[in-house]
Each structure stands twice: as C-alpha cells, then as structure tokens.
Coordinates of C-alpha atoms in Angstrom, one line a residue:
Chain A
M1 CA 47.2 15.2 6.4
P2 CA 48.3 11.6 5.8
V3 CA 45.5 9.0 5.5
Q4 CA 46.4 7.6 8.9
D5 CA 45.6 10.9 10.5
F6 CA 42.3 11.2 8.7
E7 CA 41.5 7.7 10.0
Q8 CA 42.4 8.7 13.5
V9 CA 40.1 11.8 13.4
F10 CA 37.3 9.6 12.0
Q11 CA 37.7 6.9 14.7
D12 CA 37.9 9.5 17.4
K13 CA 34.6 11.0 16.3
I14 CA 33.0 7.5 16.4
D15 CA 34.5 6.8 19.8
G16 CA 33.3 10.2 21.0
E17 CA 29.7 9.4 19.8
I18 CA 29.9 12.2 17.2
K19 CA 27.9 11.3 14.1
I20 CA 29.6 11.0 10.7
E21 CA 28.0 13.3 8.2
P22 CA 28.0 13.1 4.4
K23 CA 30.8 15.6 3.8
D24 CA 33.1 14.2 6.5
W25 CA 36.1 12.1 5.5
M26 CA 35.4 8.4 5.9
P27 CA 37.2 5.2 5.0
D28 CA 36.1 3.7 1.7
A29 CA 35.0 0.5 3.5
Y30 CA 32.8 2.5 5.9
R31 CA 31.2 4.2 3.0
K32 CA 30.7 0.9 1.1
T33 CA 29.4 -0.9 4.2
N34 CA 26.8 1.8 4.9
L35 CA 25.8 2.1 1.3
R36 CA 25.3 -1.7 1.1
Q37 CA 23.4 -1.8 4.3
I38 CA 21.2 1.3 3.8
S39 CA 20.3 0.4 0.2
Q40 CA 19.6 -3.1 1.2
H41 CA 17.3 -1.8 3.9
A42 CA 15.6 0.5 1.4
H43 CA 15.1 -2.4 -1.0
S44 CA 13.6 -4.5 1.9
E45 CA 11.0 -1.9 2.5
V46 CA 10.0 -1.8 -1.1
V47 CA 10.0 -5.5 -1.7
G48 CA 8.3 -5.9 1.7
M49 CA 5.3 -4.1 0.2
L50 CA 4.6 -7.1 -2.0
P51 CA 3.6 -9.9 0.4
E52 CA 1.2 -7.5 2.1
G53 CA 0.0 -6.1 -1.2
N54 CA -1.1 -9.7 -1.9
W55 CA -3.9 -9.2 0.6
V56 CA -5.0 -5.7 -0.1
T57 CA -7.8 -6.6 -2.5
R58 CA -9.0 -9.4 -0.2
A59 CA -8.9 -7.8 3.2
P60 CA -11.7 -9.1 5.4
S61 CA -13.2 -5.7 6.4
L62 CA -13.0 -2.2 5.2
K63 CA -11.3 -1.1 8.4
R64 CA -8.6 -3.8 8.0
K65 CA -8.2 -2.9 4.3
A66 CA -7.6 0.8 5.3
I67 CA -5.1 -0.2 8.0
L68 CA -3.2 -2.5 5.6
L69 CA -3.1 0.1 2.9
A70 CA -1.8 2.7 5.3
K71 CA 0.8 0.3 6.5
I72 CA 2.1 -0.5 3.0
Q73 CA 2.1 3.2 2.3
D74 CA 4.3 3.8 5.3
E75 CA 6.7 1.2 4.0
A76 CA 7.0 3.0 0.7
G77 CA 7.7 6.1 2.7
H78 CA 10.5 4.3 4.6
G79 CA 11.9 3.2 1.3
L80 CA 12.1 6.9 0.3
Y81 CA 13.8 8.1 3.5
L82 CA 16.3 5.3 3.2
Y83 CA 17.1 5.8 -0.5
S84 CA 17.7 9.5 0.3
A85 CA 20.0 8.5 3.2
A86 CA 21.9 6.2 0.9
E87 CA 22.2 8.8 -1.8
T88 CA 24.2 11.0 0.5
L89 CA 26.9 8.4 0.2
G90 CA 27.2 9.0 -3.5
M91 CA 25.0 6.6 -5.4
S92 CA 21.7 7.6 -7.1
R93 CA 18.4 5.9 -6.4
D94 CA 18.3 4.7 -10.1
E95 CA 21.6 3.0 -9.7
M96 CA 20.5 1.3 -6.5
I97 CA 17.3 0.1 -8.1
G98 CA 19.3 -1.2 -11.0
D99 CA 21.4 -3.2 -8.6
L100 CA 18.3 -4.6 -7.0
H101 CA 16.9 -5.7 -10.3
S102 CA 20.1 -7.2 -11.5
G103 CA 20.4 -9.3 -8.4
K104 CA 23.6 -7.6 -7.3
A105 CA 21.9 -5.9 -4.3
K106 CA 20.0 -8.0 -1.7
Y107 CA 17.0 -7.4 0.4
S108 CA 15.7 -9.1 3.5
S109 CA 15.1 -12.8 2.8
I110 CA 11.9 -12.8 4.9
F111 CA 10.0 -11.3 2.0
N112 CA 10.7 -14.4 -0.1
Y113 CA 8.1 -16.3 1.9
P114 CA 4.5 -16.3 0.7
A115 CA 1.6 -14.6 2.5
L116 CA -0.9 -17.4 2.3
T117 CA -3.8 -16.4 4.5
W118 CA -5.2 -13.3 6.1
A119 CA -3.6 -14.3 9.4
D120 CA -0.2 -13.8 7.7
M121 CA -0.9 -10.0 7.7
G122 CA -1.0 -10.1 11.5
A123 CA 2.0 -12.5 11.8
I124 CA 4.1 -10.3 9.5
G125 CA 3.2 -7.2 11.6
W126 CA 3.9 -8.9 14.9
L127 CA 6.9 -11.1 14.1
V128 CA 8.5 -9.6 11.1
D129 CA 8.1 -6.0 12.1
G130 CA 8.8 -7.0 15.6
A131 CA 12.2 -8.5 14.6
A132 CA 12.9 -5.5 12.3
I133 CA 12.2 -3.1 15.2
L134 CA 14.9 -4.5 17.5
N135 CA 17.4 -4.0 14.7
Q136 CA 16.1 -0.6 13.9
V137 CA 16.0 0.7 17.5
M138 CA 19.7 -0.2 17.6
L139 CA 20.3 1.6 14.3
C140 CA 18.8 4.9 15.7
R141 CA 22.2 5.2 17.4
T142 CA 24.2 4.1 14.4
S143 CA 27.3 6.3 13.6
Y144 CA 26.2 7.5 10.2
G145 CA 24.1 10.6 10.8
P146 CA 21.6 10.4 7.9
Y147 CA 20.9 6.7 8.5
A148 CA 20.4 7.3 12.3
R149 CA 18.0 10.1 11.6
A150 CA 16.0 8.1 9.1
M151 CA 15.7 5.3 11.6
V152 CA 14.3 7.5 14.3
R153 CA 11.3 8.4 12.1
I154 CA 10.9 4.8 10.8
C155 CA 10.9 3.3 14.3
K156 CA 8.0 5.4 15.4
E157 CA 5.8 4.0 12.6
E158 CA 7.2 0.5 12.8
S159 CA 6.3 0.0 16.5
F160 CA 2.8 1.1 15.6
H161 CA 2.7 -1.6 12.9
Q162 CA 3.8 -4.2 15.3
R163 CA 1.0 -3.4 17.7
Q164 CA -1.5 -3.4 14.9
G165 CA -0.2 -6.9 13.8
F166 CA -0.5 -8.2 17.3
E167 CA -4.0 -6.7 17.7
S168 CA -5.2 -8.3 14.5
L169 CA -3.9 -11.7 15.7
L170 CA -5.6 -11.1 19.1
V171 CA -8.9 -10.8 17.3
L172 CA -8.3 -14.1 15.5
S173 CA -7.3 -15.8 18.7
K174 CA -10.6 -14.9 20.3
G175 CA -12.6 -15.8 17.1
T176 CA -14.0 -19.0 15.7
D177 CA -12.1 -22.3 15.6
E178 CA -11.2 -21.6 12.0
Q179 CA -9.8 -18.2 12.9
K180 CA -7.8 -19.7 15.7
A181 CA -6.3 -22.3 13.5
M182 CA -5.5 -19.7 10.9
C183 CA -3.7 -17.7 13.5
Q184 CA -1.6 -20.6 14.8
D185 CA -0.7 -21.7 11.3
A186 CA 0.6 -18.3 10.4
I187 CA 2.7 -18.2 13.6
N188 CA 4.1 -21.7 12.7
R189 CA 5.1 -20.6 9.3
W190 CA 6.6 -17.1 10.2
W191 CA 8.4 -18.0 13.4
W192 CA 11.6 -19.6 12.1
P193 CA 12.1 -17.2 9.2
S194 CA 11.7 -14.3 11.6
L195 CA 14.5 -15.7 13.7
M196 CA 16.7 -15.9 10.6
M197 CA 16.1 -12.2 10.0
F198 CA 18.9 -11.4 12.5
G199 CA 21.4 -13.0 10.2
P200 CA 24.0 -15.8 10.7
K201 CA 25.3 -16.8 14.1
D202 CA 27.9 -14.4 15.5
S203 CA 30.6 -17.1 15.0
E204 CA 29.8 -17.1 11.2
S205 CA 29.0 -13.4 10.6
T206 CA 31.7 -11.9 8.4
N207 CA 31.0 -8.2 8.7
S208 CA 30.3 -7.9 12.3
D209 CA 33.6 -7.0 14.0
Q210 CA 34.4 -4.0 11.8
S211 CA 30.7 -2.8 12.0
M212 CA 30.9 -2.9 15.7
K213 CA 34.1 -1.0 15.8
W214 CA 32.6 1.7 13.6
K215 CA 29.4 1.6 15.6
I216 CA 27.3 0.9 12.5
K217 CA 26.0 -2.0 14.7
R218 CA 26.0 -1.9 18.4
K219 CA 24.6 -5.4 19.2
S220 CA 25.5 -8.7 17.7
N221 CA 23.1 -10.9 15.6
D222 CA 22.8 -13.4 18.5
E223 CA 22.2 -10.7 21.1
L224 CA 19.3 -9.2 19.1
R225 CA 17.9 -12.7 18.3
Q226 CA 17.8 -13.6 22.0
Q227 CA 16.1 -10.3 22.8
F228 CA 13.5 -11.1 20.2
V229 CA 12.9 -14.6 21.5
D230 CA 12.5 -13.3 25.0
M231 CA 10.0 -10.7 23.9
I232 CA 7.8 -12.9 21.7
A233 CA 7.9 -15.8 24.2
Q234 CA 6.1 -13.5 26.6
Q235 CA 3.8 -11.8 24.2
I236 CA 2.5 -15.1 22.8
K237 CA 1.0 -16.0 26.1
V238 CA -1.5 -13.2 25.7
L239 CA -2.6 -14.8 22.4
G240 CA -3.0 -18.2 23.9
M241 CA -1.0 -19.7 20.9
K242 CA 2.2 -21.7 20.8
L243 CA 5.6 -21.1 19.2
P244 CA 6.5 -24.1 17.0
D245 CA 9.6 -24.9 19.1
E246 CA 9.6 -27.8 21.5
A247 CA 13.0 -26.7 22.9
L248 CA 11.7 -23.3 23.9
Q249 CA 12.1 -23.0 27.7
W250 CA 12.9 -20.3 30.3
N251 CA 16.4 -20.7 31.5
E252 CA 16.6 -19.3 35.1
Q253 CA 20.4 -19.3 35.1
R254 CA 20.8 -17.3 31.9
G255 CA 17.8 -15.1 32.5
H256 CA 16.7 -15.8 28.9
Y257 CA 14.7 -18.3 27.0
D258 CA 16.5 -21.2 25.4
F259 CA 15.4 -22.1 22.0
G260 CA 15.9 -24.8 19.3
A261 CA 18.3 -25.0 16.4
I262 CA 17.7 -22.8 13.4
N263 CA 17.7 -24.5 10.0
W264 CA 20.6 -22.6 8.5
D265 CA 20.5 -24.7 5.3
E266 CA 17.1 -23.1 4.6
F267 CA 18.4 -19.7 5.5
W268 CA 21.3 -19.9 2.9
A269 CA 19.0 -21.5 0.3
V270 CA 16.7 -18.5 0.5
V271 CA 19.6 -16.0 0.5
K272 CA 21.0 -17.6 -2.6
G273 CA 17.7 -17.2 -4.4
N274 CA 15.9 -20.4 -3.8
G275 CA 13.1 -19.3 -1.4
P276 CA 9.5 -19.8 -2.4
C277 CA 9.1 -16.3 -3.8
N278 CA 12.5 -14.9 -4.7
K279 CA 11.8 -15.1 -8.4
Q280 CA 8.2 -13.7 -8.1
R281 CA 9.2 -10.8 -6.0
L282 CA 12.1 -9.6 -8.2
E283 CA 9.9 -10.1 -11.3
A284 CA 7.2 -7.9 -9.8
R285 CA 9.7 -5.1 -9.0
R286 CA 11.3 -5.3 -12.4
K287 CA 7.9 -5.3 -14.1
A288 CA 6.7 -2.3 -12.2
H289 CA 9.9 -0.4 -13.1
E290 CA 9.8 -1.4 -16.8
Q291 CA 6.1 -0.6 -17.2
G292 CA 6.6 2.7 -15.5
A293 CA 9.5 3.8 -17.8
W294 CA 7.3 5.7 -20.2
V295 CA 5.6 7.5 -17.3
R296 CA 8.9 8.6 -15.8
E297 CA 10.1 9.7 -19.3
A298 CA 7.0 11.7 -20.0
A299 CA 7.1 13.4 -16.6
M300 CA 10.7 14.4 -17.3
A301 CA 9.9 15.7 -20.8
Y302 CA 6.9 17.7 -19.4
A303 CA 9.0 19.2 -16.6
A304 CA 11.7 20.2 -19.2
K305 CA 9.1 21.8 -21.4
T306 CA 7.5 23.7 -18.5
A307 CA 10.9 25.0 -17.4
Q308 CA 11.7 26.1 -20.9
K309 CA 8.4 28.0 -21.3
K310 CA 9.0 29.7 -17.9
A311 CA 12.5 30.7 -19.0
A312 CA 11.2 32.1 -22.3
A313 CA 8.5 34.1 -20.5
A314 CA 11.0 35.5 -18.1
M315 CA 13.3 36.5 -21.0
Q316 CA 10.5 38.2 -22.8
A317 CA 9.4 40.1 -19.6
G318 CA 13.1 41.1 -19.2
A319 CA 13.3 42.3 -22.8
L320 CA 10.1 44.4 -22.3
E321 CA 11.5 46.0 -19.2
M322 CA 14.8 46.9 -21.1
A323 CA 12.8 48.5 -23.9
Chain B
M1 CA -18.5 -35.9 2.8
Q2 CA -21.5 -33.6 3.4
K3 CA -24.6 -34.4 1.5
T4 CA -26.6 -31.5 0.1
D5 CA -30.1 -32.1 -1.3
S6 CA -31.9 -29.8 -3.6
S7 CA -34.1 -28.3 -1.0
D8 CA -30.9 -27.1 0.9
I9 CA -29.7 -25.5 -2.3
Q10 CA -33.1 -23.8 -2.8
K11 CA -32.9 -22.4 0.7
E12 CA -29.4 -21.1 0.2
L13 CA -30.4 -19.5 -3.0
K14 CA -33.2 -17.7 -1.3
T15 CA -31.0 -16.4 1.4
A16 CA -28.5 -15.2 -1.1
W17 CA -31.1 -13.2 -2.9
S18 CA -32.8 -11.8 0.1
E19 CA -29.4 -10.5 1.2
A20 CA -29.7 -7.9 -1.6
P21 CA -31.9 -5.2 -0.2
S22 CA -34.1 -3.8 -2.9
L23 CA -34.1 -0.2 -2.1
E24 CA -34.7 1.5 -5.4
G25 CA -36.1 5.0 -5.2
S26 CA -35.0 5.4 -1.6
R27 CA -32.5 7.5 0.2
E28 CA -30.7 4.2 1.1
A29 CA -30.2 3.4 -2.6
Y30 CA -28.7 6.8 -3.2
L31 CA -26.3 6.4 -0.3
L32 CA -25.3 2.9 -1.5
H33 CA -24.7 4.3 -5.0
L34 CA -22.3 6.9 -3.6
A35 CA -20.7 4.3 -1.3
D36 CA -20.2 1.8 -4.1
N37 CA -18.6 4.4 -6.4
S38 CA -16.0 5.2 -3.8
L39 CA -15.5 1.6 -2.8
I40 CA -15.0 0.2 -6.3
L41 CA -12.7 3.0 -7.4
S42 CA -10.7 2.6 -4.2
H43 CA -10.4 -1.1 -4.9
R44 CA -9.1 -0.6 -8.4
N45 CA -6.6 2.0 -7.3
S46 CA -5.4 -0.3 -4.5
E47 CA -4.5 -2.9 -7.1
W48 CA -1.5 -0.6 -7.9
C49 CA -0.2 -0.7 -4.3
G50 CA 3.4 -1.8 -4.5
H51 CA 3.4 -1.7 -8.4
G52 CA 3.4 2.0 -9.2
P53 CA 5.8 3.6 -11.8
V54 CA 7.8 5.4 -9.1
L55 CA 7.6 5.2 -5.3
E56 CA 6.3 8.7 -4.7
Q57 CA 3.3 8.0 -7.0
D58 CA 2.7 4.6 -5.5
I59 CA 2.2 6.6 -2.2
A60 CA 0.0 9.2 -3.8
L61 CA -2.4 6.7 -5.4
T62 CA -2.6 4.7 -2.2
N63 CA -3.5 7.9 -0.4
I64 CA -6.4 8.4 -2.8
S65 CA -7.4 4.8 -2.4
L66 CA -7.5 5.4 1.4
D67 CA -9.5 8.5 1.1
L68 CA -12.0 6.7 -1.1
I69 CA -12.4 3.8 1.4
G70 CA -13.0 6.4 4.1
Q71 CA -15.8 8.0 2.0
A72 CA -17.3 4.6 1.3
R73 CA -17.3 3.7 5.0
N74 CA -19.1 6.9 5.9
F75 CA -21.8 6.3 3.3
Y76 CA -22.2 2.6 4.2
Q77 CA -22.4 3.3 7.9
Y78 CA -25.0 5.9 7.4
A79 CA -26.9 3.6 5.0
A80 CA -26.6 0.8 7.5
S81 CA -28.1 2.9 10.2
L82 CA -31.1 3.6 8.0
I83 CA -31.5 0.0 6.7
G84 CA -31.0 -1.6 10.1
N85 CA -29.7 -5.0 11.0
T86 CA -26.6 -4.6 8.8
D87 CA -23.2 -2.9 8.8
E88 CA -20.6 -1.5 6.4
D89 CA -18.9 -4.9 5.9
Q90 CA -22.2 -6.7 5.2
L91 CA -23.1 -4.0 2.7
A92 CA -19.7 -4.1 0.9
G93 CA -19.0 -7.8 1.4
M94 CA -22.3 -9.7 1.0
R95 CA -24.4 -7.9 -1.6
P96 CA -24.5 -9.7 -4.9
E97 CA -23.2 -8.0 -8.1
R98 CA -26.6 -6.9 -9.3
A99 CA -27.2 -4.9 -6.1
F100 CA -24.1 -2.7 -6.6
K101 CA -25.0 0.7 -8.0
N102 CA -21.6 2.2 -8.9
L103 CA -20.8 3.8 -12.2
L104 CA -19.4 1.6 -14.9
L105 CA -16.5 4.0 -15.1
V106 CA -15.0 3.1 -11.7
E107 CA -15.0 -0.6 -12.3
Q108 CA -13.0 -0.4 -15.5
P109 CA -9.6 -2.1 -15.4
N110 CA -6.5 -0.1 -14.4
G111 CA -4.9 -0.5 -17.9
D112 CA -1.7 1.5 -17.9
W113 CA -0.9 4.4 -15.5
G114 CA -2.4 6.8 -18.1
Q115 CA -5.7 5.0 -18.0
T116 CA -5.7 4.9 -14.2
V117 CA -5.0 8.6 -13.8
L118 CA -7.6 9.5 -16.5
R119 CA -10.2 7.4 -14.8
Q120 CA -9.4 9.1 -11.6
Y121 CA -9.6 12.5 -13.2
L122 CA -12.9 12.0 -14.9
F123 CA -14.4 10.7 -11.7
S124 CA -12.9 13.3 -9.4
Q125 CA -14.0 16.1 -11.6
Y126 CA -17.6 14.7 -11.4
Q127 CA -17.4 13.9 -7.7
Y128 CA -16.1 17.4 -6.9
L129 CA -18.9 19.2 -8.7
L130 CA -21.5 16.7 -7.3
F131 CA -20.4 17.0 -3.7
E132 CA -20.3 20.8 -4.0
Q133 CA -24.0 20.5 -4.5
L134 CA -24.6 17.7 -2.0
Q135 CA -22.9 19.6 0.8
Q136 CA -25.9 21.9 0.8
H137 CA -28.3 19.0 0.9
A138 CA -31.3 19.0 3.3
D139 CA -30.1 15.6 4.7
Q140 CA -27.6 17.0 7.1
Q141 CA -25.7 13.7 7.6
L142 CA -25.3 13.3 3.8
A143 CA -24.3 17.0 3.5
A144 CA -21.7 16.6 6.3
I145 CA -20.1 13.5 4.7
C146 CA -19.8 15.3 1.4
A147 CA -18.4 18.4 2.9
K148 CA -15.7 16.4 4.6
A149 CA -14.9 14.4 1.5
L150 CA -14.6 17.6 -0.6
K151 CA -11.4 18.5 1.1
E152 CA -9.9 15.3 -0.1
I153 CA -11.4 15.4 -3.5
K154 CA -9.8 18.8 -4.1
Y155 CA -6.4 17.1 -3.8
H156 CA -7.5 14.1 -6.0
L157 CA -8.6 16.5 -8.6
R158 CA -5.4 18.5 -8.6
W159 CA -3.2 15.4 -8.6
S160 CA -5.1 13.6 -11.4
S161 CA -5.6 16.6 -13.6
E162 CA -1.9 17.4 -13.3
W163 CA -1.1 13.8 -14.4
V164 CA -3.5 14.0 -17.3
I165 CA -1.8 17.2 -18.5
R166 CA 1.7 15.9 -17.8
L167 CA 1.2 12.7 -19.8
G168 CA -0.9 14.3 -22.5
D169 CA 1.7 16.9 -23.1
G170 CA 4.8 14.8 -22.3
T171 CA 6.3 12.6 -25.0
A172 CA 4.8 11.3 -28.2
E173 CA 4.3 7.9 -26.6
S174 CA 2.6 9.3 -23.5
N175 CA 0.3 11.4 -25.7
E176 CA -0.6 8.4 -27.7
R177 CA -1.3 6.4 -24.6
M178 CA -3.5 9.1 -23.2
K179 CA -5.5 9.3 -26.5
N180 CA -6.1 5.5 -26.1
A181 CA -7.2 6.0 -22.5
V182 CA -9.7 8.6 -23.6
E183 CA -10.9 6.3 -26.4
E184 CA -11.3 3.5 -23.8
L185 CA -13.0 5.4 -21.0
W186 CA -15.0 8.2 -22.7
R187 CA -18.0 5.9 -23.4
Y188 CA -18.5 5.4 -19.6
T189 CA -18.7 9.1 -18.8
G190 CA -22.3 9.7 -20.1
E191 CA -23.8 7.6 -17.3
M192 CA -22.8 10.2 -14.7
F193 CA -25.5 12.5 -16.1
M194 CA -28.3 9.9 -16.7
P195 CA -30.1 10.0 -13.3
A196 CA -31.5 6.8 -11.9
A197 CA -34.8 7.0 -10.0
Y198 CA -33.1 7.3 -6.7
E199 CA -31.0 10.2 -7.9
Q200 CA -34.0 12.2 -9.0
E201 CA -35.2 12.2 -5.5
A202 CA -31.8 13.5 -4.3
Q203 CA -32.6 16.8 -6.0
V204 CA -29.2 17.2 -7.7
D205 CA -29.2 19.7 -10.6
I206 CA -27.9 17.4 -13.3
V207 CA -27.9 20.0 -16.1
L208 CA -25.7 22.3 -14.1
L209 CA -23.4 19.4 -13.2
K210 CA -23.1 18.3 -16.8
D211 CA -22.3 21.7 -18.1
A212 CA -19.7 22.5 -15.5
W213 CA -18.1 19.0 -15.9
N214 CA -17.9 19.5 -19.7
K215 CA -16.3 22.9 -19.4
K216 CA -13.7 21.7 -16.8
V217 CA -12.8 18.6 -18.8
A218 CA -12.5 20.6 -22.0
S219 CA -10.0 23.0 -20.4
V220 CA -7.9 20.2 -18.8
F221 CA -7.9 18.2 -22.1
E222 CA -6.8 21.4 -24.0
A223 CA -3.8 21.8 -21.7
A224 CA -3.1 18.1 -22.1
A225 CA -3.1 18.4 -25.9
L226 CA -6.0 15.9 -26.1
S227 CA -9.2 16.5 -27.9
V228 CA -12.7 15.9 -26.4
P229 CA -14.4 13.2 -28.3
G230 CA -17.6 14.3 -30.2
D231 CA -21.0 12.8 -29.6
C232 CA -20.7 9.0 -29.2
F233 CA -22.8 6.2 -27.7
M234 CA -22.7 6.2 -24.0
Q235 CA -22.7 3.0 -22.0
S236 CA -24.9 2.8 -18.9
G237 CA -26.4 0.4 -16.4
G238 CA -24.1 0.5 -13.5
K239 CA -26.4 2.7 -11.4
T240 CA -29.1 0.0 -11.6
G241 CA -26.8 -2.9 -11.2
V242 CA -26.2 -4.0 -14.8
H243 CA -22.4 -4.0 -14.8
T244 CA -19.6 -4.8 -17.1
E245 CA -18.1 -8.3 -16.8
Y246 CA -15.2 -7.0 -14.8
M247 CA -17.4 -6.3 -11.8
G248 CA -17.9 -10.0 -10.9
Y249 CA -14.2 -10.5 -10.6
I250 CA -13.7 -7.4 -8.5
L251 CA -16.3 -8.7 -6.0
T252 CA -14.9 -12.2 -6.1
E253 CA -11.7 -10.8 -4.5
L254 CA -13.3 -8.0 -2.5
Q255 CA -15.9 -10.3 -0.9
Y256 CA -13.8 -13.4 -0.5
M257 CA -13.2 -13.3 3.2
Q258 CA -16.8 -12.1 4.2
R259 CA -18.2 -15.0 2.1
A260 CA -15.7 -17.7 3.1
Y261 CA -16.1 -16.9 6.8
P262 CA -19.5 -15.2 7.3
G263 CA -20.3 -13.5 10.5
C264 CA -16.7 -13.3 11.8
E265 CA -15.0 -10.4 13.6
W266 CA -11.7 -9.3 12.0

C-alpha cells in the first residue's frame, strides 16, 4: 500500500474514535509527538517528586507525613506507567532518562518553583494537581491507546490528591493568623505559575493544530486554562482566601471569569532554564541516577548469576534423567 | 523588639524539661521505645523519597517508610491514651532528644543504598522475631498492634534480605560496599539484646531472640558472601536516651513545625 493509503487508514481510525495501538502503522510525526509528550509527562511526575520531597522530613504531623509520602509514591507510580506507555513507541526508559539529564527532554516548568512553606504542599495539591487534572482528563480520551489507558489510572489518583491538597489548605484557613497568612502566601506564589502550566496562548502554540487533528489533544490551551480559572475562582470562596489577580471578575456575557494578563516573559525564562530551581532539580535527578549506578549494575550481575545457576541446575537434572 | 528577662528564660526551660515525661520502668516507656524505633527508621528511609537508585525501589522504600509511620502512630496513640493529656504528635514532635528511646541503629545516616538496606534488614530481622513474641503478650492492645505490624514486617524482611544478598553477591564493587556497611553498622546491633529496665518488665525472652537473630543473620550473610563479624565492642545508650550526635539533627527537622507553631491543627 502506498504511504498515502496508510495515512488515510490511520486518519480514518482517529476520526472513527478507534485507538491507535503500538503495532499499528502511524506517521513518524505522530510517533514523535506522542513520545515527546508522554516522556515529558513521565519526567514531570518524577521531577515533581522533588518539591514535595522537600517537606517530607518536616511534615507538621504524622498523619500529614504519611499522606505526603503516599502522594509522592503515587507520583513515582505514575512515572512508571508513563515510561512504560512511552516505551511502546520504541524508546527505552534509559534513553528517555538520558535525554532528561542532558537537558534535551523537558518536564513541566511548574516544578522549577521552590516549595518554601508547609502551605505549599496544600497549594501544589490544589492548584498544580488541579491544573494537571484538567489536562489529564482530556488525555483519557487521547488517540494513542497506551497513553489513554495510563491516564485513566492516573486521573483517579490525581483527583484524590487535589482534594487532599484543598483539605489541607482548608485546615490552615481555619487555623491561627499565622496559618492563614501561610495559606494566602502559598496561593499568591503558586497561582500564576499554575496558569502557565497550560502552555502558551493558542495564538502562539506551535504544535496545537496537528495535535488536535490527530486527537492527541482535544481542547486548546486557552480553553483548559479558562476551565481552570472558573473552577478555582469558585473553590477559593470556600477557603475564604483571595486569588492574587485584581482583574479577576465574573463575566456574565461570556459565562466565564475574566482574568489578568499572564507574565509570559517569566514563563519563557523558566522554560529556558532560568527558573528558581531548574538547576537544582536536574542536579538532584542526575545525582540520584549516578549514585544508583552501582546498585543497578549489581542487581543485573546478580540476576545474571542466578539465571546461570538455574540453567546449570536444569542441565544437570536433564543429564541425570537421560542417564 | 520583644524583651526577655532571665526569669522568662528560666520558666521556658522548666516547661521544656517537664515536657519530657519520665516514664522509665513503665509500660508507657516500652511503648515509646517501640514507637521511636519505627518513627526514626521511617524518617531515615523517607529521606530517600525521590532520590532512590531506580523508580521501583524508590517506591518500595517509601512503602516501608509508610508502614513504619503507621506502626509508630499505633504505639504513640496507645501510649498517649495511657499517659493522658497528650497525643501522637506531641509525643513525636515535642519530646527532647534525651527522652527518645530508639535504638542507635535506626538513627544512623543512610549512607549509600547498601547501608540503607542493611540497616533495614538488621532491624527488620530483629523486629520480626520480637513482634512474634509480642503478639502473644498479655497486654492485648500491644499484642494486636504487633500482630498487625508483623504482616508488613514479613515483607520488609523479604525485601531487605533480598537486597543484602543481591548486593553482597552482585559485583566486586557492591560486595565491597556491603562489607563497609557491615563494618559501619554491626557495632549498633548488640544494643538490641541489652534490655533496658522497661524491657525487662515486658517479659520478652531476650536469649531466644538473640539466638534466633544470630542464626537468621548468619544464613543471609552467607548467601550474600559476607562474613559475620567476630566479637566486637557494641555501642549502646539509645534505649535510655543517650544517642549518637545524628539524633539531634533528625529531631531538628522532624520537630520543626510542632515547635515553630505549637498547639496548631494541621
């Protein structure tokens, strides 16, 4: 079949809402886009463990410590599902990790902001996971089968994290003046970076059109961002806190909240590596990987030895039977 | 600026000391000892969270850390109900260093992955045998907590012994690292079998415990191509609150929020 026909079959499947599976023919660009996006998503889960890990040893109560640890553990699990999904497109986890460490692959810029107080754990859960969920709910219906299936599992846990984050801020909002101030300060610092998580404005997003046609994405950056603002603007009322945006206002005509201008210079600065923690995050990942090298080597060597012993024992047993 | 005179300081010092319940020889002290062991080892393991050598093992160690927090919470809650007027977070977050009764072994630094898994193995092997006895204890609440924990400890024991063997019998480098880990940690194992006053009342058969532990460890070490050190001097003191210098730094982090914002709900 000529390539054009393959492409037609492929697009027909997408249009007919049939998932693309690893062994199906797919255009190179579709494979590359998915691989880039899924591996970037996996890296984000793994790097995302670091800002929260910063508070594990200082959690304010044993219960909160257990909740935080379990949450970070979930993120490691999400990283695993996603690396596995990405591997079906023909790249090994090792290669992907290599690309992360060399700076070739990106991860979500949000994790390049520092987690400065305990309230940041709540704000990350509520705002950062909240923003991630909107994107991920959409991705449950993405056209690449393994990615969509990984997302279904991830979404279940992620929405739990968001509720936990909100609940933890709710406790602060009902606490002492210091706790309330801590809560408001965390919201102030995480609000704008959370809005940036949806990526550049539609008018400036380079990959969007093709991704929509291939149903990798089903909603535009701006649509998702608006959905997020509408959701959070309501939820914050329960906390009795304020979003740091004077322009935030319900627009009757649009049926949405209007909101102020995003500082895109800051967004691009962080993407290009100049966020407060880019260097620190990447160094932490590299260090963990390098210092774990001897462990991984030893585990491989031991597995090989064990397999060899088993094979030898089987051979011997076979020889005895023959005799 | 706030002015503090010396009588204020005196008062504060007094409060700080009185926060440390002196419970030697009591059931409460024994419960705190068990709780502190689990809490401090959980804390050390949790330092790895996000920094493990491979994602799967990061998850596994975090799991163990979570189990240990769960155990600590059960023991603290029970102790708090007996002591009265306190709770698990006060007990973990407000007692001074000298009131902590955990083994020196569990507060030792993580070192490399080898040292961490060996520390876990030496402790899990001990905890498994100890809790097997304690699940028969006349104190039904204590027995129930230990019986529940045993299910988790079985997994910790399997996981950590497998890692000790894998690294001991892996590459030349990993074998060397495990030998160093044994050299580093062995001196803290004797304390497990030197009963403090409050343990004697708990009626644990220490001789039985020690023999069984030695046998099990010898067989795992043999599989790991490691030798069991001969008689050497054993460090002790943790059970009665005389810790290594590492302990103060652990508590500085662990107690930071409770001490910076006392009396808050989180």
